[in-house]
mmCIF file of C-alpha atoms in Angstrom:
data_model
loop_
_atom_site.group_PDB
_atom_site.id
_atom_site.type_symbol
_atom_site.label_atom_id
_atom_site.label_comp_id
_atom_site.label_asym_id
_atom_site.label_seq_id
_atom_site.Cartn_x
_atom_site.Cartn_y
_atom_site.Cartn_z
ATOM 1 C CA MET A 6 0.000 0.000 0.000
ATOM 2 C CA PRO A 7 1.415 3.430 -0.923
ATOM 3 C CA LEU A 8 2.236 5.931 1.785
ATOM 4 C CA PRO A 9 -0.163 8.882 2.254
ATOM 5 C CA ARG A 10 0.085 12.066 0.207
ATOM 6 C CA VAL A 11 -0.404 15.467 1.808
ATOM 7 C CA GLU A 12 -1.268 18.497 -0.314
ATOM 8 C CA ILE A 13 -0.963 22.053 0.936
ATOM 9 C CA HIS A 14 -2.883 24.469 -1.279
ATOM 10 C CA TYR A 15 -1.756 28.065 -0.845
ATOM 11 C CA CYS A 16 -2.526 31.451 -2.422
ATOM 12 C CA THR A 17 0.259 32.837 -4.595
ATOM 13 C CA GLN A 18 -1.397 36.268 -4.709
ATOM 14 C CA CYS A 19 -1.240 36.470 -0.910
ATOM 15 C CA ARG A 20 2.371 35.235 -0.951
ATOM 16 C CA TRP A 21 1.740 32.338 1.396
ATOM 17 C CA LEU A 22 4.460 30.121 -0.093
ATOM 18 C CA LEU A 23 6.692 30.486 2.982
ATOM 19 C CA ARG A 24 3.851 29.452 5.304
ATOM 20 C CA ALA A 25 3.069 26.463 3.067
ATOM 21 C CA GLY A 26 6.754 25.517 2.903
ATOM 22 C CA TRP A 27 7.131 25.727 6.671
ATOM 23 C CA THR A 28 4.035 23.562 7.111
ATOM 24 C CA ALA A 29 5.465 20.987 4.692
ATOM 25 C CA GLN A 30 8.821 20.994 6.495
ATOM 26 C CA GLU A 31 7.162 20.448 9.876
ATOM 27 C CA LEU A 32 5.042 17.574 8.548
ATOM 28 C CA LEU A 33 8.018 15.903 6.862
ATOM 29 C CA THR A 34 10.062 16.218 10.051
ATOM 30 C CA THR A 35 7.302 14.857 12.288
ATOM 31 C CA PHE A 36 6.092 12.066 9.973
ATOM 32 C CA SER A 37 9.353 11.345 8.145
ATOM 33 C CA ASP A 38 8.766 7.607 7.539
ATOM 34 C CA MET A 39 4.976 7.768 7.330
ATOM 35 C CA LEU A 40 4.438 10.100 4.379
ATOM 36 C CA GLY A 41 5.045 9.302 0.750
ATOM 37 C CA GLU A 42 4.791 12.888 -0.447
ATOM 38 C CA VAL A 43 4.027 16.429 0.646
ATOM 39 C CA ALA A 44 3.035 18.605 -2.289
ATOM 40 C CA LEU A 45 2.738 22.383 -2.430
ATOM 41 C CA VAL A 46 -0.113 23.349 -4.766
ATOM 42 C CA PRO A 47 -0.206 27.007 -5.868
ATOM 43 C CA LYS A 48 -3.696 28.509 -6.069
ATOM 44 C CA LYS A 49 -5.351 31.925 -6.053
ATOM 45 C CA GLY A 50 -8.181 33.530 -4.129
ATOM 46 C CA GLY A 51 -6.920 33.444 -0.542
ATOM 47 C CA VAL A 52 -6.650 29.655 -0.338
ATOM 48 C CA PHE A 53 -4.757 27.861 2.422
ATOM 49 C CA SER A 54 -5.943 24.265 2.753
ATOM 50 C CA VAL A 55 -4.442 20.943 3.824
ATOM 51 C CA TYR A 56 -5.501 17.618 2.308
ATOM 52 C CA VAL A 57 -4.519 14.056 3.230
ATOM 53 C CA ASP A 58 -5.028 11.573 0.393
ATOM 54 C CA GLY A 59 -7.479 13.965 -1.237
ATOM 55 C CA GLU A 60 -9.551 14.538 1.905
ATOM 56 C CA LEU A 61 -9.747 18.095 3.226
ATOM 57 C CA VAL A 62 -8.536 18.270 6.832
ATOM 58 C CA PHE A 63 -8.163 22.067 7.223
ATOM 59 C CA ASP A 64 -9.443 25.054 5.262
ATOM 60 C CA ARG A 65 -8.548 28.628 6.211
ATOM 61 C CA LYS A 66 -11.718 30.099 4.715
ATOM 62 C CA THR A 67 -13.999 27.661 6.540
ATOM 63 C CA GLU A 68 -12.224 28.123 9.877
ATOM 64 C CA GLY A 69 -11.692 31.869 9.440
ATOM 65 C CA ARG A 70 -8.033 31.597 10.464
ATOM 66 C CA PHE A 71 -4.764 29.866 9.757
ATOM 67 C CA PRO A 72 -4.117 26.614 11.590
ATOM 68 C CA GLU A 73 -1.703 26.340 14.469
ATOM 69 C CA MET A 74 1.132 23.986 13.526
ATOM 70 C CA LYS A 75 0.275 21.518 16.287
ATOM 71 C CA GLU A 76 -3.288 21.487 14.951
ATOM 72 C CA VAL A 77 -2.087 20.548 11.461
ATOM 73 C CA LYS A 78 0.081 17.811 12.946
ATOM 74 C CA GLN A 79 -2.848 16.455 14.960
ATOM 75 C CA LEU A 80 -5.179 16.477 11.946
ATOM 76 C CA VAL A 81 -2.632 14.702 9.727
ATOM 77 C CA ARG A 82 -1.729 12.238 12.503
ATOM 78 C CA ASN A 83 -5.411 11.405 13.017
ATOM 79 C CA LYS A 84 -5.607 10.351 9.358
ATOM 80 C CA ILE A 85 -2.309 8.489 8.914
ATOM 81 C CA ALA A 86 -1.300 7.179 12.365
ATOM 82 C CA PRO A 87 -3.983 7.742 15.023
ATOM 83 C CA GLU A 88 -2.028 5.801 17.633
ATOM 84 C CA MET A 89 1.075 7.998 17.306
ATOM 85 C CA LYS A 90 1.897 10.322 20.206
ATOM 86 C CA LEU A 91 2.991 13.853 19.305
ATOM 87 C CA GLY A 92 4.433 14.869 22.675
ATOM 88 C CA HIS A 93 3.887 18.571 23.372
ATOM 89 C CA SER A 94 1.930 18.882 20.112
ATOM 90 C CA ASP A 95 -0.832 16.744 21.641
ATOM 91 C CA THR A 96 -2.018 19.566 23.909
ATOM 92 C CA ALA A 97 -5.377 21.154 23.200
ATOM 93 C CA VAL A 98 -5.669 23.706 20.407
ATOM 94 C CA LYS A 99 -7.713 26.883 20.902
ATOM 95 C CA SER A 100 -11.108 26.346 19.378
ATOM 96 C CA GLN A 101 -12.622 28.660 16.795
ATOM 97 C CA SER A 102 -15.268 29.709 19.326
ATOM 98 C CA GLU A 103 -12.546 31.158 21.557
ATOM 99 C CA ASN A 104 -11.458 33.358 18.643
ATOM 100 C CA SER A 105 -14.944 34.209 17.380
ATOM 101 C CA ASP A 106 -14.844 37.782 18.651
ATOM 102 C CA LYS A 107 -12.162 38.690 16.114
ATOM 103 C CA ASP A 108 -13.131 40.201 12.785
ATOM 104 C CA PRO A 109 -12.145 38.261 9.663
ATOM 105 C CA LYS A 110 -9.052 39.621 8.000
ATOM 106 C CA GLU A 111 -9.116 40.634 4.393
ATOM 107 C CA CYS A 112 -6.485 39.718 1.881
ATOM 108 C CA LYS A 113 -6.007 42.992 0.020
ATOM 109 C CA THR A 114 -3.923 41.357 -2.689
ATOM 110 C CA CYS A 115 -6.609 39.002 -3.951
ATOM 111 C CA ASP A 116 -9.662 40.777 -2.460
ATOM 112 C CA GLN A 117 -10.719 37.754 -0.394
ATOM 113 C CA THR A 118 -12.089 37.760 3.138
ATOM 114 C CA SER A 119 -10.935 34.971 5.414
#
């Protein structure tokens, strides 16, 4: 059976390549022997999404924010190796409801609201 593929879709207009690259680096470091590929997929329109084997696990527009790195690791781990312990990255992540009082940020480059 082939190893899982992670795709990180990011907005080129918003210049989120560095964030996508950092996310890929963290996933490859954490899951070094468990991933077959981590692909960076350039998009437009304020996109920042993470997929595991084609299944969406995080979407910036839906959540109204960027993910915390430990959150991305937990979401990927839950799909590829649910029994794996992540150490300090297994602590709780702030929920969206805790951040709901913040206004969505606009991406002025591509005219998208988060």
